[in-house]
Coordinates of C-alpha atoms and ligand atoms in Angstrom, one line a residue:
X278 CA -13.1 58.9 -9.2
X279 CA -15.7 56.2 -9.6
X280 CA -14.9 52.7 -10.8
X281 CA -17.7 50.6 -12.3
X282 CA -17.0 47.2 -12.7
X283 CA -18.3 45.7 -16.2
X284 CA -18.7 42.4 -17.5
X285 CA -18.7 42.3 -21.1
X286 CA -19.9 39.0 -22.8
X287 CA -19.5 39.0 -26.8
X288 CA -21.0 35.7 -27.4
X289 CA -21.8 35.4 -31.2
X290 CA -21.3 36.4 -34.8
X291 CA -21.7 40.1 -34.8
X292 CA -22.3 40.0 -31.4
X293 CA -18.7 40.4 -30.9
X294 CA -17.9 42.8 -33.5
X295 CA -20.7 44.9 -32.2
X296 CA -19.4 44.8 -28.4
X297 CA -15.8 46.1 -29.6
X298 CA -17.4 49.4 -30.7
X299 CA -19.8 49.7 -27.5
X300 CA -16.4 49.6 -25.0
X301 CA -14.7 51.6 -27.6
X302 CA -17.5 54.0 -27.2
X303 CA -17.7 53.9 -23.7
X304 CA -14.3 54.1 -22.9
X305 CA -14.1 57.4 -24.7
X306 CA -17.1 58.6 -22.4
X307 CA -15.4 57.6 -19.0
X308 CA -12.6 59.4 -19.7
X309 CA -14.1 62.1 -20.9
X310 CA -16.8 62.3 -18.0
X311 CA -14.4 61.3 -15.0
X312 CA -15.3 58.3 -14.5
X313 CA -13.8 54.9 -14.5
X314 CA -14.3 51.2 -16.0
X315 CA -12.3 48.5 -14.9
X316 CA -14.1 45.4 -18.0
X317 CA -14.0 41.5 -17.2
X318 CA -14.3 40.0 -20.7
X319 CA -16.4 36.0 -20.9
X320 CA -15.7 33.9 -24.1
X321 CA -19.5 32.6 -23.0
X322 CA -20.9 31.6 -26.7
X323 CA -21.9 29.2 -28.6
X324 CA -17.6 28.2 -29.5
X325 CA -17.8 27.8 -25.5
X326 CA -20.6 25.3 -26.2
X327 CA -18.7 23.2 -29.3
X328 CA -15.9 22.8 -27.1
X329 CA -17.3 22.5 -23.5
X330 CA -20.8 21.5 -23.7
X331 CA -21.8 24.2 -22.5
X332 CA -22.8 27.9 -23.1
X333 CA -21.5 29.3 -19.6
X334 CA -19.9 27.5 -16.4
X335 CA -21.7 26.2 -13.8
X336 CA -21.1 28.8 -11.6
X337 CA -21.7 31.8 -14.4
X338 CA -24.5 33.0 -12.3
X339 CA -22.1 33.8 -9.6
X340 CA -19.4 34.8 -11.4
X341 CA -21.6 37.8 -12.8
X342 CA -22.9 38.6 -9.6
X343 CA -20.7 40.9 -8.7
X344 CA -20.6 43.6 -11.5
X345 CA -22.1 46.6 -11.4
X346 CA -23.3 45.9 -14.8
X347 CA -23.2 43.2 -18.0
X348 CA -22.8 44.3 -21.9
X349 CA -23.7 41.3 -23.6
X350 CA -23.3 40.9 -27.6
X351 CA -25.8 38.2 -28.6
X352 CA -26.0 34.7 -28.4
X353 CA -27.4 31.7 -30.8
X354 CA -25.4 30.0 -34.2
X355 CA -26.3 27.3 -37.0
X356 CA -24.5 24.4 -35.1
X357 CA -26.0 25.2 -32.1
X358 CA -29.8 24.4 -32.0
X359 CA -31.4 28.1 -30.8
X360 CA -33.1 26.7 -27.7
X361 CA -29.9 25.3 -26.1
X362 CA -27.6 28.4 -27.3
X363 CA -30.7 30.5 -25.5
X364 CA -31.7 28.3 -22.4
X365 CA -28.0 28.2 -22.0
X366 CA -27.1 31.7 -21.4
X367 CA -29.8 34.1 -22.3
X368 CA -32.6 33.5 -20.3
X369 CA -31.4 31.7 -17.2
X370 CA -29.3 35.0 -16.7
X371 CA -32.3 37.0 -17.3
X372 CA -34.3 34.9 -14.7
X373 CA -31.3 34.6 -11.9
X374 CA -31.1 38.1 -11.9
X375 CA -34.4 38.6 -11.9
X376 CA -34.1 40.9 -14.3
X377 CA -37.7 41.2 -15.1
X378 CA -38.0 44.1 -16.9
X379 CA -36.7 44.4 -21.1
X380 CA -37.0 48.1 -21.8
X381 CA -36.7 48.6 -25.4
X382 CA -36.9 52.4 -26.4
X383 CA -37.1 53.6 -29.4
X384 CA -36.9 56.9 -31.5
X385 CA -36.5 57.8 -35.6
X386 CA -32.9 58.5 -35.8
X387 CA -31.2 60.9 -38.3
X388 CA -30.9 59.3 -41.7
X389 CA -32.2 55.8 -41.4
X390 CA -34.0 53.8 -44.7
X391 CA -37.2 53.2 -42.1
X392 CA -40.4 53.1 -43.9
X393 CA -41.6 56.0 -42.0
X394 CA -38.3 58.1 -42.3
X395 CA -40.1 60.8 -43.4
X396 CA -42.0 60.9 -40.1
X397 CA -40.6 64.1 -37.7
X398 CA -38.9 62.9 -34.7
X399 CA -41.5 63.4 -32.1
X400 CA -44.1 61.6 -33.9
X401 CA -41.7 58.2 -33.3
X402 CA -40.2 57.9 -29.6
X403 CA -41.5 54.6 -27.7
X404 CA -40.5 52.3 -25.4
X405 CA -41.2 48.9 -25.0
X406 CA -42.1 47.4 -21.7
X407 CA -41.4 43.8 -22.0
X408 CA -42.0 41.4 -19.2
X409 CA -38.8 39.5 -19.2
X410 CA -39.0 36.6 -16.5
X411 CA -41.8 34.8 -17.3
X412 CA -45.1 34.1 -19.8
X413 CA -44.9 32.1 -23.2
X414 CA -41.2 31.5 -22.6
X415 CA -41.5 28.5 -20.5
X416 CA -40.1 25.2 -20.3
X417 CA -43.0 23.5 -19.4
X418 CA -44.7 21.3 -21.9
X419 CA -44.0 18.5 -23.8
X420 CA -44.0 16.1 -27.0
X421 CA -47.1 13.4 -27.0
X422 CA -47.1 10.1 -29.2
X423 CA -43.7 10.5 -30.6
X424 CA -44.2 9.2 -34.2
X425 CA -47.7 8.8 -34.3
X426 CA -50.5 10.5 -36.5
X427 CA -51.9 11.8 -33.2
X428 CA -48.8 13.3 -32.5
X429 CA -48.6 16.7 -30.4
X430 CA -47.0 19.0 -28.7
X431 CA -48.2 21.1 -25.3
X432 CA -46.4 23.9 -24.3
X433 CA -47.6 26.1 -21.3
X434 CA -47.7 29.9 -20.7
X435 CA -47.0 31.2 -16.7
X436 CA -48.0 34.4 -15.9
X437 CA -48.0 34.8 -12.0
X438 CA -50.0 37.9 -10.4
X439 CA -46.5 39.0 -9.2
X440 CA -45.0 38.9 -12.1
X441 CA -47.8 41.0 -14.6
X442 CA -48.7 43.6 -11.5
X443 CA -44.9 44.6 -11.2
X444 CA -44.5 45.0 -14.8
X445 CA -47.3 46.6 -15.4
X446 CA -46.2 49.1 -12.4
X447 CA -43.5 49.7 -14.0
X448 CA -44.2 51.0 -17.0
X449 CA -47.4 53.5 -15.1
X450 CA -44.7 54.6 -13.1
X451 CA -42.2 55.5 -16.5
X452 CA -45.2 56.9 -18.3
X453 CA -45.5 59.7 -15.4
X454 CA -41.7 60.5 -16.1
X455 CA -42.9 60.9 -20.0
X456 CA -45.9 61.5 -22.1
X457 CA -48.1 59.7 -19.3
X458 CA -49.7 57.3 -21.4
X459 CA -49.6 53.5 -21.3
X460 CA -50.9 50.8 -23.8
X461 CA -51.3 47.1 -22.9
X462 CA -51.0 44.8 -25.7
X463 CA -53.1 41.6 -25.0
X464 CA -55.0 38.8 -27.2
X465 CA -57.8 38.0 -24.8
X466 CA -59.8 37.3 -28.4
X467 CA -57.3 33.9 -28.7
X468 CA -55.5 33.1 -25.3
X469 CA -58.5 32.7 -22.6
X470 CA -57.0 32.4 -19.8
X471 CA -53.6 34.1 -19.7
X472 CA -54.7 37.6 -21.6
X473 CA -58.0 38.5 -19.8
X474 CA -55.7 37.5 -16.3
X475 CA -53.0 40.3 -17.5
X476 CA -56.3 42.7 -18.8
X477 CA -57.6 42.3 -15.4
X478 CA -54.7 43.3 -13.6
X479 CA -53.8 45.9 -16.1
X480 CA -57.2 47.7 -14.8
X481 CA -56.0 47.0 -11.0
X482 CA -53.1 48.6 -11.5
X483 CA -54.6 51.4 -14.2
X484 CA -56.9 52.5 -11.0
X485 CA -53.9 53.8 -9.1
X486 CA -52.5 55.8 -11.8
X487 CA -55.2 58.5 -12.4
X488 CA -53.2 60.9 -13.8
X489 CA -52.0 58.2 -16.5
X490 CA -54.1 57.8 -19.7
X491 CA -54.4 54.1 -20.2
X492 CA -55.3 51.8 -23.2
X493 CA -55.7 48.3 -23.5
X494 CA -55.3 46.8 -27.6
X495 CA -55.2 43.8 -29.3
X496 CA -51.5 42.9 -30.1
X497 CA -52.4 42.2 -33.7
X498 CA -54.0 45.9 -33.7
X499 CA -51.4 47.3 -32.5
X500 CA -48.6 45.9 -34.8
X501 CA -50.7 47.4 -37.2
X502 CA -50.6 51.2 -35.4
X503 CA -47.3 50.8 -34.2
X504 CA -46.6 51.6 -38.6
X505 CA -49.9 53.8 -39.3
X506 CA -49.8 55.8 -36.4
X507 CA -47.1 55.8 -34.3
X508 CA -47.5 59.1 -32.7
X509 CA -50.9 57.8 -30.7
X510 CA -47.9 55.6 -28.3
X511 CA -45.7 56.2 -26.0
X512 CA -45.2 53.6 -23.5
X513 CA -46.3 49.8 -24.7
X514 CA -46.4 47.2 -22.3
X515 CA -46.2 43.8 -23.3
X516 CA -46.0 40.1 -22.3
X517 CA -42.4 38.1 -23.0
X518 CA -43.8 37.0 -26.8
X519 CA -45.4 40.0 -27.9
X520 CA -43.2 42.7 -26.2
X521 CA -40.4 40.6 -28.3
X522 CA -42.3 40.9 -31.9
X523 CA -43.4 44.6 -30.8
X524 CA -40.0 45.5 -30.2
X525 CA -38.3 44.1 -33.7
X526 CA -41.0 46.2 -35.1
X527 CA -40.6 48.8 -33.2
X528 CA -37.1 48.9 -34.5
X529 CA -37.8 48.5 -38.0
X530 CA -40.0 51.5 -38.0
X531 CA -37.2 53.5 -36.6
X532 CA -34.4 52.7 -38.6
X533 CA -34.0 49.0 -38.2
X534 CA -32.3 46.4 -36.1
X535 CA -29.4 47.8 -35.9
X536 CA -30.6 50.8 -33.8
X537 CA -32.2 49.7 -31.3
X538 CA -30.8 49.0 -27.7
X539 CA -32.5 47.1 -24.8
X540 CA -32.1 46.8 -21.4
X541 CA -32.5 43.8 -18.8
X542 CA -33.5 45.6 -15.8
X543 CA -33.4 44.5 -12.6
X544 CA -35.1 47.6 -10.6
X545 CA -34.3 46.7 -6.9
X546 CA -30.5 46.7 -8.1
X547 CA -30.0 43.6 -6.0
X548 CA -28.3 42.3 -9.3
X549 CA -26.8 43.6 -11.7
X550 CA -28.9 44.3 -14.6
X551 CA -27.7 43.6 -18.5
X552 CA -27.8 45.4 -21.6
X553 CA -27.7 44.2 -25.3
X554 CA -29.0 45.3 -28.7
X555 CA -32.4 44.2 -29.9
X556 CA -30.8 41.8 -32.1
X557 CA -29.0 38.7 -32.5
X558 CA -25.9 37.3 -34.4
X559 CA -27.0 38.1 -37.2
X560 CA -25.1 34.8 -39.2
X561 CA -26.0 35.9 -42.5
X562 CA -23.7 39.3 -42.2
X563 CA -21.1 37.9 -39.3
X564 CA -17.5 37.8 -39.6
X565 CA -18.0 40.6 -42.4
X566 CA -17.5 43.4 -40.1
X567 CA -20.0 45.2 -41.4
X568 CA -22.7 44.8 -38.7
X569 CA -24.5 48.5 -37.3
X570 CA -23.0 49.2 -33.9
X571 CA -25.4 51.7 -33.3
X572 CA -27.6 49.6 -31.1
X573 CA -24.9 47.8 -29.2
X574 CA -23.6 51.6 -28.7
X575 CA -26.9 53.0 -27.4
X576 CA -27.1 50.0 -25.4
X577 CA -24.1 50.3 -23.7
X578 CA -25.8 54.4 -23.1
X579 CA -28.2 52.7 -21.1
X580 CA -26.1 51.0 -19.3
X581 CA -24.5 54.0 -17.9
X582 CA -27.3 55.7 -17.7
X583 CA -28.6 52.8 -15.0
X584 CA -25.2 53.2 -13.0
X585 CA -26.3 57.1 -12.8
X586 CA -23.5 58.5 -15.5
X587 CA -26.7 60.3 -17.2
X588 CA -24.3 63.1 -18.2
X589 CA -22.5 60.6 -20.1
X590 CA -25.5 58.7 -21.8
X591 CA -26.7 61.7 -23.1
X592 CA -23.4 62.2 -25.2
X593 CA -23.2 59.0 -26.0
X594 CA -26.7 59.7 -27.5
X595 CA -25.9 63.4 -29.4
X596 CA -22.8 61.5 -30.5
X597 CA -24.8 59.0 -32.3
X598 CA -27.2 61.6 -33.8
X599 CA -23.9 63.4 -34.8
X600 CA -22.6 60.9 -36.8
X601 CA -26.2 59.5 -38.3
X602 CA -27.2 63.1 -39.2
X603 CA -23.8 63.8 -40.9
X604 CA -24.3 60.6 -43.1
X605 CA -20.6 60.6 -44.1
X606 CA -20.2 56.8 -42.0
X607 CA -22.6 54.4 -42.8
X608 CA -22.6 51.0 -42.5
X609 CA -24.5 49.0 -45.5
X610 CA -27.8 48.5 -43.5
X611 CA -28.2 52.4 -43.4
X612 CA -26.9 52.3 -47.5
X613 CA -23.4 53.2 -46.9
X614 CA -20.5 50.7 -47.5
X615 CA -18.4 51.8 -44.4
X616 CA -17.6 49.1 -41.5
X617 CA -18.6 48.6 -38.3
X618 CA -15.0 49.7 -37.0
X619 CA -15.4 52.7 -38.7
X620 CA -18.9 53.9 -37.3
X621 CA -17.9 52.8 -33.8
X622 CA -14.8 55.2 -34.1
X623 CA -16.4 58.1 -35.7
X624 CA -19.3 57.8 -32.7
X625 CA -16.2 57.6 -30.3
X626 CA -14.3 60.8 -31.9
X627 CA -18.0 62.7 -32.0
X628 CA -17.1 62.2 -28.2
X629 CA -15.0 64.8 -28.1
Ligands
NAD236 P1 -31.0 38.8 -36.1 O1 -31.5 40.0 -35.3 O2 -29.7 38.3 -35.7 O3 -31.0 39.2 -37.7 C1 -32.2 39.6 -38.4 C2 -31.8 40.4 -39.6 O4 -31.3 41.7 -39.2 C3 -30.6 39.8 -40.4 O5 -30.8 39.9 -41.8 C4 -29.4 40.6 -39.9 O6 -28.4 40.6 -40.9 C5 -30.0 41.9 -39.7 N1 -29.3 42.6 -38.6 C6 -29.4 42.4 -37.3 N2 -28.6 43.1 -36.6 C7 -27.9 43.9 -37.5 C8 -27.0 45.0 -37.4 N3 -26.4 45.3 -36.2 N4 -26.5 45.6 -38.5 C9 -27.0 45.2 -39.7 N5 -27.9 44.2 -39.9 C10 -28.4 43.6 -38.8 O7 -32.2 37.7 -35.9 P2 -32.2 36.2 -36.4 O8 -31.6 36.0 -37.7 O9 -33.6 35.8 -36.1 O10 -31.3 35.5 -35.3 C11 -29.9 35.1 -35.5 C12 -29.4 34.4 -34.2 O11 -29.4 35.3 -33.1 C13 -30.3 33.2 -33.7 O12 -29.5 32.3 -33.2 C14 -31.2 33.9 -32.7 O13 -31.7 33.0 -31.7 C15 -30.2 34.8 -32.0 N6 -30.7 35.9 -31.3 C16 -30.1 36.3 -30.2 C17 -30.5 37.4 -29.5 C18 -29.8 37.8 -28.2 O14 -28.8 37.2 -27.9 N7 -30.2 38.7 -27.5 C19 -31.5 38.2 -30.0 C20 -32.1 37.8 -31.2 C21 -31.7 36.7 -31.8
IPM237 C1 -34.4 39.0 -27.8 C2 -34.3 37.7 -28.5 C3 -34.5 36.6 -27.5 C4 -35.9 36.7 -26.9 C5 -34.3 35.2 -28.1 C6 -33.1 35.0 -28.8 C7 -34.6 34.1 -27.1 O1 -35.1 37.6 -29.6 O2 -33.7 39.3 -26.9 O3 -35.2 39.8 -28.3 O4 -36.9 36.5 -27.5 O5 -35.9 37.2 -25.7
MN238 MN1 -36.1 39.4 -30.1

């Protein structure tokens, strides 16, 4: 029998409560599928950070290394200003891992509140292609003339040629194993210098994939089709910002934050890769136990899927639709009243 080993991080607010029911959920699937999980659990959070002064060790990097794969809840809490919760943990994990692509699929799920509910379920299945490693999320910058009227900020974009062409590649080469079609969302209109680089390299890359139908849109026009006409998408690639907004709306469209997964992906498998839910710790519901698990669930699907257990993923999956189509558990976010402990279970016993 196969052993994976996982490292689960829970990190914050419903982050935790979120990343019970995923393990729960795959548990169920490896024994059912014949196949085994030996979990590491790291208190890595923002607690860590009150008490240590700091969000991981030193050596966190190293200590993930290892694993065949990382579940991580989310990460950020009031106490904790969001760019030293994220910088601390987050995104340097991201980066040392290089795990440049964030794969966000998405697809209207049985009885959700989305505006577009009504929609049929082909007309709404996308996915995300976020660059993950680089572009607006940079440290470079600065503050100017502290405390004077003249007072500014600067803070720099990076996009290298590596870094857009790969992405970019990747998300021609996932478009031939779906609808072949890719969209680029840009803002060469505003941003002169990073958006017409990525447009220009989009077309580079667009030229080898003949058989792909490719389109290049404003991001701010395609927010706006993302809700008007969804079914014109299939495979969005975006920068680090914008593949970040696309993706929350994305979700919301499909039946909110807490349904969709994500995926940090490291393709060369050098490192392990990490998966997570779309969204964060949520402190305005935490400690409730009333957070979706759904996302965090299908997350950890993908996870599985990545180590090869596609068998497994796609039950994971039905079991979800199961439950959702059944409406009997819901959690308040899909109108219900039920608990996050009690949706995680009734996707584990859909399990079989
Ligand atoms: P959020 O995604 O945590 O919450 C946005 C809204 O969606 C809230 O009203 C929340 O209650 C709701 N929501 C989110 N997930 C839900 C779920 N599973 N079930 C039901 N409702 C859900 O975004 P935010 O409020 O902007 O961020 C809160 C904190 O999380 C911040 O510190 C932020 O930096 C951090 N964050 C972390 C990650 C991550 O670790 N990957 C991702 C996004 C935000
Ligand atoms: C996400 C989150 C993070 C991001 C934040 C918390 C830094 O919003 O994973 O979508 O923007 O990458
Ligand atoms: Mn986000």
């Amino acid at each position: 029998m196969t052993t994976y080993r996982l490292a689960s991080i829970p990190g914050d607010g419903i982050g935790v409560d979120v990343t019970v029911e995923a393990r729960k959920v795959l548990d169920r699937a490896a024994a059912r599928f014949g196949f085994s999980l030996e979990w590491n659990e790291f208190d890595w959070s923002c607690e860590r950070y009150a008490q240590l002064g700091a969000m991981m060790p030193e050596d966190g990097v190293a200590q993930l290394s290892a694993y065949d794969g990382i579940l991580l809840g989310a990460v950020g809490f009031p106490g904790v200003p969001d760019h030293v919760s994220l910088w601390g943990l987050l995104i340097p994990l991201r980066r040392a891992f290089q795990q440049y692509v964030n794969l966000r699929p998405v697809r209207l799920l049985p009885g959700t509140t989305s505006v577009l509910a009504g929609r049929k379920a082909e007309e709404l299945e996308l996915v995300i292609v976020r660059e993950n490693s680089e572009g607006e999320y940079s440290a470079i910058g600065g503050r100017h003339n502290a405390g004077r009227p003249d007072e500014f900020v600067v803070q720099e974009s990076v996009f290298t040629r590596v870094g857009v062409e790969r992405i970019i590649r990747y998300a021609f080469e996932l478009a031939r194993t779906r609808s072949s079609r890719v969209c680029s969302a840009t803002k060469s209109n505003g941003l002169i210098h990073s958006m017409p680089f990525w447009d220009e390299i989009f077309a580079e890359v667009a030229a080898d994939f003949p058989d792909v139908h490719s389109e290049q849109m404003h991001v701010d026009a395609l927010a706006a089709r993302m809700v008007q006409a969804p079914d014109r998408l299939d495979v969005v690639v975006a920068s680090n910002l914008f593949g970040d907004i696309l993706s929350d709306l994305a979700a919301a469209i499909t039946g909110g934050l807490g349904m969709a997964p994500s995926g940090n992906i490291n393709p060369s498998g050098e490192s392990p890769s990490m998966f997570e839910a779309v969204h964060g710790s949520a402190p305005d519901i935490a400690g409730q136990g009333i957070a979706n698990p759904v996302a965090q669930i299908l997350a950890a699907a993908m996870l599985v899927e990545h180590l090869g257990e596609t068998v497994a993923a796609q039950a994971i999956r039905a079991a979800v639709d199961r439950v959702l189509d059944e409406g009997r558990v819901r959690t308040p976010d899909l109108g219900g009243t039920d608990t996050t402990e009690r949706l995680g279970t009734a996707v584990a016993e859909a399990l079989g």
